[in-house]
Short mmCIF file of C-alpha atoms in Angstrom, two decimals:
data_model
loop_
_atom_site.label_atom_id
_atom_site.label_comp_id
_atom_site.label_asym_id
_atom_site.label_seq_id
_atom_site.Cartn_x
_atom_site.Cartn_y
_atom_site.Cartn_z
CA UNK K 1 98.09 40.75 107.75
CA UNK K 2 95.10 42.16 108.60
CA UNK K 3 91.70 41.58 110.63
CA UNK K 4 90.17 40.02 107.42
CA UNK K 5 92.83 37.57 106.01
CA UNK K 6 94.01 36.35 109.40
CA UNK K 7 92.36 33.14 110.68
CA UNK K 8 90.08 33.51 113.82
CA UNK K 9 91.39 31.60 116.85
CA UNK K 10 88.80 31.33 120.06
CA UNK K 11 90.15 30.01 123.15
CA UNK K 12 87.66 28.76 125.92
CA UNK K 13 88.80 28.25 129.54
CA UNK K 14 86.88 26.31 132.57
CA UNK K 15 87.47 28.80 134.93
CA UNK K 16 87.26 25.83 137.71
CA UNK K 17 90.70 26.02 138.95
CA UNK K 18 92.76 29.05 137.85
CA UNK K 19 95.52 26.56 136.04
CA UNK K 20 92.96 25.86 133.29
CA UNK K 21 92.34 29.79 132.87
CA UNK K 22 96.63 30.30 132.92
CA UNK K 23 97.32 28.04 130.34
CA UNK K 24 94.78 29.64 127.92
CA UNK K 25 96.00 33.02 128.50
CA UNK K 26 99.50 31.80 127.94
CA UNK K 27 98.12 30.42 124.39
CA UNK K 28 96.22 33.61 123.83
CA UNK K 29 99.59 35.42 124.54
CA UNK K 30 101.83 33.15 122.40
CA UNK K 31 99.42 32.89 119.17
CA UNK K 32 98.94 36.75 119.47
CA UNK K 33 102.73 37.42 119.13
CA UNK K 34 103.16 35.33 116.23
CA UNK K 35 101.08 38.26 114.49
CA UNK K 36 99.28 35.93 112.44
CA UNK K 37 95.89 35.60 114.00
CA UNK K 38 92.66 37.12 115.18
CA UNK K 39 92.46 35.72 118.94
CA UNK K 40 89.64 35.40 121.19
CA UNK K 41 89.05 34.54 124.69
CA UNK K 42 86.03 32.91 127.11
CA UNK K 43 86.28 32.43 130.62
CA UNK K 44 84.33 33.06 133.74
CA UNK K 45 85.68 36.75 135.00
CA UNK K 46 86.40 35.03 138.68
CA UNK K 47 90.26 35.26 137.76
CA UNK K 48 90.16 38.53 136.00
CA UNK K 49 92.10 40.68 138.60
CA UNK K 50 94.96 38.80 137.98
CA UNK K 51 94.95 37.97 134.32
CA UNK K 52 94.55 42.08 133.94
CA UNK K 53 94.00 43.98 130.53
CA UNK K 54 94.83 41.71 127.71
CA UNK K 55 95.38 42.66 123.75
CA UNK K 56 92.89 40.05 122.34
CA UNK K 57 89.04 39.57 122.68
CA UNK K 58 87.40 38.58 126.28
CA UNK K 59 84.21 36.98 126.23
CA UNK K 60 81.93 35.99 128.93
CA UNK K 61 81.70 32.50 129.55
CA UNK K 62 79.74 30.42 132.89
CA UNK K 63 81.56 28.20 134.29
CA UNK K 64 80.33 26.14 137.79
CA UNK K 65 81.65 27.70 141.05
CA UNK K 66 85.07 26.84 141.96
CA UNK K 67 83.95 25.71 146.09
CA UNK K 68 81.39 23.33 143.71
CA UNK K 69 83.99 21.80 141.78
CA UNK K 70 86.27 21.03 144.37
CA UNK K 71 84.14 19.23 146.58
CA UNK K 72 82.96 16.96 143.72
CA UNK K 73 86.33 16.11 143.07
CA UNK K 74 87.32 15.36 147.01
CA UNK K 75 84.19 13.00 146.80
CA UNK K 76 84.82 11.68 143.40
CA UNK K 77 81.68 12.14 142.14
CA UNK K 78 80.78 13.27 138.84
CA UNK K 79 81.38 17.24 138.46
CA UNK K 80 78.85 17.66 135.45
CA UNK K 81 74.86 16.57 134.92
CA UNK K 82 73.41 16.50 131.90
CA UNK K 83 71.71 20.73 132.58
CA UNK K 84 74.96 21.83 133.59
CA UNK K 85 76.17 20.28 130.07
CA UNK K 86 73.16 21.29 127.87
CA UNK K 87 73.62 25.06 129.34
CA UNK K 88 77.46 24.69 128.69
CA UNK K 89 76.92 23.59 125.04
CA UNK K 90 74.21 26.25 124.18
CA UNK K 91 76.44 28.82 126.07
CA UNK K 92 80.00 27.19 123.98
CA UNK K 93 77.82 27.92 121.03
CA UNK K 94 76.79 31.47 121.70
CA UNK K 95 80.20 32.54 121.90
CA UNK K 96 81.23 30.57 118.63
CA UNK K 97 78.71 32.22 116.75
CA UNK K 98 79.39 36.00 118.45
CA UNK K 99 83.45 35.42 117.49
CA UNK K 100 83.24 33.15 114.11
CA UNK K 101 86.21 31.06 114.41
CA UNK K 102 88.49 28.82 112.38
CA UNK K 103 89.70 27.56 115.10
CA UNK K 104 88.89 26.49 118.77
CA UNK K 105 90.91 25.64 121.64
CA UNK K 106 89.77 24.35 124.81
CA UNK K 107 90.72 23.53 128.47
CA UNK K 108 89.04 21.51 130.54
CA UNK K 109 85.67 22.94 128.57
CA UNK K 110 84.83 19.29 127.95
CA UNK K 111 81.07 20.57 126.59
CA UNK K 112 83.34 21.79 123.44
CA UNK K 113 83.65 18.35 121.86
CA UNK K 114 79.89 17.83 121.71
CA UNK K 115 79.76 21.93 120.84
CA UNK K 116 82.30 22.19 117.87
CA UNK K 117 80.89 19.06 116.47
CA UNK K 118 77.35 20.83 115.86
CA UNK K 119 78.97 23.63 114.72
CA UNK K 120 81.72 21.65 112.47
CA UNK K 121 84.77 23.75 113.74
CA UNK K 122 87.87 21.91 114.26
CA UNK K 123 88.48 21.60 117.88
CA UNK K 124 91.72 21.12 119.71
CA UNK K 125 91.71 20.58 123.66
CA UNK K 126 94.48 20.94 126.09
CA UNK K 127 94.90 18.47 128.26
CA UNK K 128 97.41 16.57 130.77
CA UNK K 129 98.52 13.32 129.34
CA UNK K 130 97.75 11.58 132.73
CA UNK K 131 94.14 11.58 131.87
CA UNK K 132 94.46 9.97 129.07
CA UNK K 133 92.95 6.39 127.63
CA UNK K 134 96.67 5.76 126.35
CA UNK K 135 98.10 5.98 129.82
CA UNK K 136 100.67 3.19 131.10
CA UNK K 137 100.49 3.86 134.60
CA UNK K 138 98.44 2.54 137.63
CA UNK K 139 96.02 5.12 138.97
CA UNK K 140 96.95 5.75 143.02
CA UNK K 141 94.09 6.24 145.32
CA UNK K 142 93.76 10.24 145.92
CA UNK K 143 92.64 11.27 149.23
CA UNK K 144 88.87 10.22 150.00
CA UNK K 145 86.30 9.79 153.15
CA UNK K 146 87.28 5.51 152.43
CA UNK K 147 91.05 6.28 152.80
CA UNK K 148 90.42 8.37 155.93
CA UNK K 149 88.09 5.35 157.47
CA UNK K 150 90.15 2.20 156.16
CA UNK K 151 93.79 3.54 155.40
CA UNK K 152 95.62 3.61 152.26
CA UNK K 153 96.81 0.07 151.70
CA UNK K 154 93.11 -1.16 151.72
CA UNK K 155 91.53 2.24 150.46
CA UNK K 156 94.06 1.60 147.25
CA UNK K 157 93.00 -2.31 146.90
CA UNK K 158 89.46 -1.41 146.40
CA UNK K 159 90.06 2.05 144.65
CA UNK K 160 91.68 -0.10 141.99
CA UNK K 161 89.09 -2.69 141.57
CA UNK K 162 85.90 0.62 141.57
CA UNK K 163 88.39 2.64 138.93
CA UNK K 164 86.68 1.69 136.05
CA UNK K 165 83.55 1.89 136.89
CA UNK K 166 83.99 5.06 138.51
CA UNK K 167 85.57 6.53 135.30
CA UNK K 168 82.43 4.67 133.25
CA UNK K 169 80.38 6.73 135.72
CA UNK K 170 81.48 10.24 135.27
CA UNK K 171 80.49 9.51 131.45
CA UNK K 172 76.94 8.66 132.02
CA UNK K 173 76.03 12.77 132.07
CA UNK K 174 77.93 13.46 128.35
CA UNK K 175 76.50 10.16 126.98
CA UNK K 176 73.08 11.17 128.28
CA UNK K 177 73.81 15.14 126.57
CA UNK K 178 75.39 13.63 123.29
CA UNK K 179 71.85 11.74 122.89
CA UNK K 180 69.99 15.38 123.77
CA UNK K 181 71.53 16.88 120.93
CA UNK K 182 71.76 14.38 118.52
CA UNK K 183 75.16 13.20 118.64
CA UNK K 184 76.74 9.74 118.23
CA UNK K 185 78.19 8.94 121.77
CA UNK K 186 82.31 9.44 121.69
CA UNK K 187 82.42 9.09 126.22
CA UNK K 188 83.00 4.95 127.64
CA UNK K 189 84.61 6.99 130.51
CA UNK K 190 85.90 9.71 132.63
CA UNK K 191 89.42 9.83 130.34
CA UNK K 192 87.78 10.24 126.90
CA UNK K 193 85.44 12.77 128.05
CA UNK K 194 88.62 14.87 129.44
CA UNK K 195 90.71 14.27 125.68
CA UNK K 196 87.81 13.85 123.11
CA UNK K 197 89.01 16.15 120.22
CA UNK K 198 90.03 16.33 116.64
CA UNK K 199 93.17 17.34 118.20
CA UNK K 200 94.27 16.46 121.79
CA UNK K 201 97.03 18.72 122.97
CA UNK K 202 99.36 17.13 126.36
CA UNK K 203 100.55 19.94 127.68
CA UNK K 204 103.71 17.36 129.56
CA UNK K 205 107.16 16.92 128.94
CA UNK K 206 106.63 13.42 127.09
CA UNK K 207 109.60 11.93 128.52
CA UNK K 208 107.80 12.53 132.17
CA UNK K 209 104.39 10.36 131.55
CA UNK K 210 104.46 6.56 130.46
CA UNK K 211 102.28 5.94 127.62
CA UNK K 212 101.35 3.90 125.18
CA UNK K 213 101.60 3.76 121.12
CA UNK K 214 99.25 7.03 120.21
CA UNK K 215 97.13 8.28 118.00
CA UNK K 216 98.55 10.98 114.74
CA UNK K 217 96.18 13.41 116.35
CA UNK K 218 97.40 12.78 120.11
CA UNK K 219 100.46 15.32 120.76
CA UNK K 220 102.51 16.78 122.89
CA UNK K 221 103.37 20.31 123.15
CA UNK K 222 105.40 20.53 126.51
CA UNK K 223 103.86 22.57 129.64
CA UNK K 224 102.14 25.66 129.00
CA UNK K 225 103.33 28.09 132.07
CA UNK K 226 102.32 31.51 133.13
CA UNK K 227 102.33 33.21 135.93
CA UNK K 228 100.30 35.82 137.62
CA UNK K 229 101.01 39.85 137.22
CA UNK K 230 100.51 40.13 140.82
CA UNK K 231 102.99 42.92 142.13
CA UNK K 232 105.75 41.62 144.14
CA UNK K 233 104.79 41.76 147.94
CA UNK K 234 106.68 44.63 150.08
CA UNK K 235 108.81 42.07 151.45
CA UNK K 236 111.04 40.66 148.44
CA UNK K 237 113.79 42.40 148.17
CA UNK K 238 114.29 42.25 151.69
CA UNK K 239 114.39 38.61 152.05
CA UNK K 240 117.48 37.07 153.57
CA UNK K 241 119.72 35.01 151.35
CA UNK K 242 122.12 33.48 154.54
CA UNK K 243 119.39 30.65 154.11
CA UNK K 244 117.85 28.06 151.82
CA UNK K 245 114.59 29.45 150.57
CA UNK K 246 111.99 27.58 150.72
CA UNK K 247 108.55 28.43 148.43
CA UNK K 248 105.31 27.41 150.04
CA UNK K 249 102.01 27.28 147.63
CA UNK K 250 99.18 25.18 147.82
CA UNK K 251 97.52 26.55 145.27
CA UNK K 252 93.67 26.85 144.36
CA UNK K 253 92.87 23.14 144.66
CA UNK K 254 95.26 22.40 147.21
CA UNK K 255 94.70 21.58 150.94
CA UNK K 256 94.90 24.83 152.45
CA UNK K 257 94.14 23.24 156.49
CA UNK K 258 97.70 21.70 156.27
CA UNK K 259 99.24 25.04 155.56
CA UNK K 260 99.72 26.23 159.32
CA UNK K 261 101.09 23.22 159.98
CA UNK K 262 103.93 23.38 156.98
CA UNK K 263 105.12 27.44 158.26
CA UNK K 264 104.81 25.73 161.79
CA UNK K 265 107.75 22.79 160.91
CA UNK K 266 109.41 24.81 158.49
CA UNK K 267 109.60 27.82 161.85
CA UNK K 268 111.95 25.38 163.91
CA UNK K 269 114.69 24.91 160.30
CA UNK K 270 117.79 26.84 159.12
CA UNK K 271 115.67 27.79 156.13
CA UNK K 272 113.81 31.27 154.93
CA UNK K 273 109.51 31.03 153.49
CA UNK K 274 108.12 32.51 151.11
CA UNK K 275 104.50 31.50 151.32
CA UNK K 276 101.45 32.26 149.29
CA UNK K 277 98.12 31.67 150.72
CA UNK K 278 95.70 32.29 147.45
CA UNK K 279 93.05 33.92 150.12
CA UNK K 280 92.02 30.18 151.22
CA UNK K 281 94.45 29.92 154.93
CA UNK K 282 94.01 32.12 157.33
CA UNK K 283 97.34 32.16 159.29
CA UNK K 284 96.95 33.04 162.58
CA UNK K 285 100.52 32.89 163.64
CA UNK K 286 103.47 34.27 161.82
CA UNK K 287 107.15 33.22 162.29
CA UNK K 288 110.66 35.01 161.84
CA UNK K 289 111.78 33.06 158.96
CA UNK K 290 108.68 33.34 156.94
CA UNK K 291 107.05 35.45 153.97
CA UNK K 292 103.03 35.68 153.06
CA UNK K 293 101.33 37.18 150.70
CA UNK K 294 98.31 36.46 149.43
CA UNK K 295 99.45 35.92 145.41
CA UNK K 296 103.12 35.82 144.44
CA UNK K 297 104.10 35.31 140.49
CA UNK K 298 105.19 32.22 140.55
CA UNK K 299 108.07 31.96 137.82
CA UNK K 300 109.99 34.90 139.96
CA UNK K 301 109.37 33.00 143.06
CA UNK K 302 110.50 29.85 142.08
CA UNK K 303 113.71 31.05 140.17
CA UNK K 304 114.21 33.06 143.74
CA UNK K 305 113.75 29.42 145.98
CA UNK K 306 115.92 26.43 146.23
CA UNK K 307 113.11 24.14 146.91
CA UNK K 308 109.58 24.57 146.17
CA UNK K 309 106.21 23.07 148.13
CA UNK K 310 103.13 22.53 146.33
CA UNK K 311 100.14 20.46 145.79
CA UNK K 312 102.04 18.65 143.10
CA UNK K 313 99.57 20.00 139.99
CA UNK K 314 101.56 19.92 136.40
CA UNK K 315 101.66 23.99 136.75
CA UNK K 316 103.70 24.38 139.75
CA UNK K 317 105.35 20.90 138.96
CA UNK K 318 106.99 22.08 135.44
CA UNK K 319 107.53 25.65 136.53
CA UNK K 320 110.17 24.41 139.64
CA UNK K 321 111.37 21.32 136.94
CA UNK K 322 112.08 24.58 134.49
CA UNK K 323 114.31 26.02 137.21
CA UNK K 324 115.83 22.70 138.00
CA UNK K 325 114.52 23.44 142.20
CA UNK K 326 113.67 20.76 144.34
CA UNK K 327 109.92 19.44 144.80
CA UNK K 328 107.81 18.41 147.57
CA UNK K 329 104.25 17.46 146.33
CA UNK K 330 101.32 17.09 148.86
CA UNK K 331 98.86 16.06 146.48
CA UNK K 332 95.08 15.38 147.35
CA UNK K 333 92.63 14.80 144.40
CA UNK K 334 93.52 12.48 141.16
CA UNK K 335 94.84 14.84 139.14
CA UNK K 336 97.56 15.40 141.54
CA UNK K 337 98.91 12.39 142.50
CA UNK K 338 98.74 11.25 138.81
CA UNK K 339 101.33 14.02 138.40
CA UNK K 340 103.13 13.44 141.13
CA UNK K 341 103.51 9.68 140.60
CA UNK K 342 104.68 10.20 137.39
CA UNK K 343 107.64 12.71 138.93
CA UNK K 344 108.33 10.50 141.90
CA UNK K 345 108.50 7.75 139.38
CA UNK K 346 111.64 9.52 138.00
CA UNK K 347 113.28 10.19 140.75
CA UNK K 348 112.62 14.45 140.43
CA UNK K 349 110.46 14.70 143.16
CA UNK K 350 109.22 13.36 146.60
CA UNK K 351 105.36 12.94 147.56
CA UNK K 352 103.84 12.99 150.71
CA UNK K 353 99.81 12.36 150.91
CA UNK K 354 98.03 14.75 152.17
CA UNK K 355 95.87 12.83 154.64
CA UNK K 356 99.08 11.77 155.71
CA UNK K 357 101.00 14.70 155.93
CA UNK K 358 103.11 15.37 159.17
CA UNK K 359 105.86 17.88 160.69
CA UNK K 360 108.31 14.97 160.78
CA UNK K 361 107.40 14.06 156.97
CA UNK K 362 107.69 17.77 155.76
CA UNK K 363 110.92 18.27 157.97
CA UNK K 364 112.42 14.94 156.81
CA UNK K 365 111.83 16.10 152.79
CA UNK K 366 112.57 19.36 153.30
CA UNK K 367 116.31 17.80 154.59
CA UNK K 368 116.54 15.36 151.73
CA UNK K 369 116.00 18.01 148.98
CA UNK K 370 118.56 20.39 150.85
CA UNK K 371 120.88 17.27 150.15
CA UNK K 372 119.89 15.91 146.91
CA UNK K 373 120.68 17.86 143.90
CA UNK K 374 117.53 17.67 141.61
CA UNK K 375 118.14 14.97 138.89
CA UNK K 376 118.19 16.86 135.38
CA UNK K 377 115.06 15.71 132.57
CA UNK K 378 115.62 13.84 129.20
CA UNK K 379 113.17 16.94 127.40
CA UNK K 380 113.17 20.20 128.21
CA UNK K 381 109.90 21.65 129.62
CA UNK K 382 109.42 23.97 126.95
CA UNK K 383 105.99 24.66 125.23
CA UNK K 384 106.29 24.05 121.64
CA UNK K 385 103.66 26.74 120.05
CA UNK K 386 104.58 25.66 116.47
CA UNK K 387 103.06 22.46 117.10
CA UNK K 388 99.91 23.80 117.43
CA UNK K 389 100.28 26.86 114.60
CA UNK K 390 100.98 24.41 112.37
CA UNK K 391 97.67 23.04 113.02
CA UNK K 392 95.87 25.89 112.26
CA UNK K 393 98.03 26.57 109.76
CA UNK K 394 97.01 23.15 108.09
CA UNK K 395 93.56 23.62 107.72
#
């Protein structure tokens, strides 16, 4: 098949966090093996040294600074205004018209479902199904400046009465851009402006999240994994094995303060870390039983750990549930906890806050998953690429 008969697949990636960047590589990846499309790619370059040279298209694509994102979300205010959006759409559409697809794919590039909808292309995003409107769970209060002045119990009372019209606020922006360009308004709140689509991909093991009856064009395709082609750090083939192993990784939107405190508690137990930093800590002690690098690839490291340590984000989540490893999630923003809720909810995983997070609470969960075996899923967490092939297949 060649360049002129195959259909023309453009994947766009907000290059916020580098989960939403992994999952469309691992897309790009899967739809080029199947041979029977032309595939394109745009995403900020800020992740390019570990993606590395790639058989399909790249295509330059803004996306607000990482530092910028991140501190909207610990505030909980809204991440896009209305020039941020107008830019994104005019910039969404530049790169449609450069590539001329059939078919788009997005992550977290909300701007895409006012963007395909000038330029009539069907539009699929990929999404978590924790954010969406047919959710049937309760939304925990994430870490905030009102949990660290009133506490959790009371932070949480009030968090649950503001949720909605916190969500309705982080809407007002895409309502506001939908009337710049002439569009009918699809965004009440926050969730439909994260899963507005003609398709909307949940990239969960459905078993895992609690929803409600969906929509024909709501589906899940299992977790879409990959892991970084970082070289293996000088170190690991010369880690002990006399030990439990215990992988460390906060990740890019994790809280990176708490990780001298984790290597400190895990120092004083019969256990060996491997710990990756993502150049946010600086460490300034080491310990005998413990491992740093600045990137590890994560599917080798967790097959390599018994227990794994993250900020409890769906990519780190369903890579250690793949493995069948122990978790310990020390989530911080919504997205996290939503996950991690949703895990501890099914007895797979333990959660510790992280405005709460203590030696004696990491040493005490570290202990429990050394004694628990990990309790085995109803799905597999397997990503189910034909789901979305036949998709573009159909039209």
């Amino acid at each position: 098949m060649n360049n002129q008969t195959r259909k023309r697949v453009l994947l766009f990636a907000e290059a916020v966090t580098l989960a939403h960047v992994a999952r469309s590589v691992k897309l790009a990846e899967e739809l080029t093996k199947t041979g029977k499309y032309a595939v394109g790619m745009a995403a900020d370059a800020r992740y390019d040294h570990l993606i590395g040279a790639v058989p399909w298209q790249r295509m330059p694509l803004f996306s607000i600074s990482s530092d910028f994102f991140l501190r909207k979300l610990a505030t909980g205010q809204p991440m896009y205004s209305l020039d941020t959006l107008v830019r994104y759409v005019n910039d969404d559409i530049a790169a449609i018209e450069a590539f001329k697809p059939d078919f788009v794919i997005g992550d977290f590039r909300l701007s895409l479902a006012l963007s395909c909808t000038l330029k009539k292309i069907p539009y699929a995003t990929v999404t978590n199904a924790y954010w969406s409107p047919y959710l049937d769970m309760r939304y925990p209060v994430p870490e905030n400046p009102l949990v660290d002045l009133l506490g959790v119990k009371i932070s949480d009372i009030i968090f649950q009465f503001i949720q909605p019209w916190a969500f309705k606020l982080h809407a007002v922006a895409f309502r506001r851009a939908c009337k710049h360009f002439g569009i009918a308004s699809f965004a009440s709140d926050m969730r439909e402006t994260y899963t507005h689509a003609d398709f909307t991909l949940y990239a969960d093991v459905q078993s895992l999240i609690p929803m409600k009856p969906l929509p024909n064009n709501h589906i899940f395709i299992g977790p879409v994994l990959w892991s970084t082609r970082a070289p293996l750090p000088v170190w690991w083939n010369a880690i002990p094995k006399e030990n439990p192993i215990v992988f460390v990784t906060l990740g890019s939107s994790g809280e990176s303060s708490l990780l001298p405190m984790i290597l400190k508690t895990l120092s004083t137990m019969p256990v060996t870390v491997m710990c990756v930093t993502a150049d946010k800590a600086k460490l300034l002690h080491t310990y005998q039983n413990c491992f740093t690098a600045e990137f590890v690839p994560a599917e080798q490291a967790v097959k390599k750990a018994d227990i794994v340590i993250c900020n409890g984000g769906s990519p780190m989540v369903y890579q250690t549930l793949i493995e069948s490893k122990a978790i310990i999630g020390i989530p911080s923003n919504l997205d996290q906890y939503l996950m991690m809720a949703a895990l501890q909810k099914a007895g797979r995983g333990q959660l510790i806050r992280a405005g709460l997070a203590k030696p004696n609470l990491i040493a005490e969960a570290v202990g429990v998953a050394l004694s628990e075996k990990p309790l085995p899923l109803e799905d597999k967490p397997i990503l189910a690429i034909d789901k979305i092939t036949g998709l573009i297949d159909s039209l």
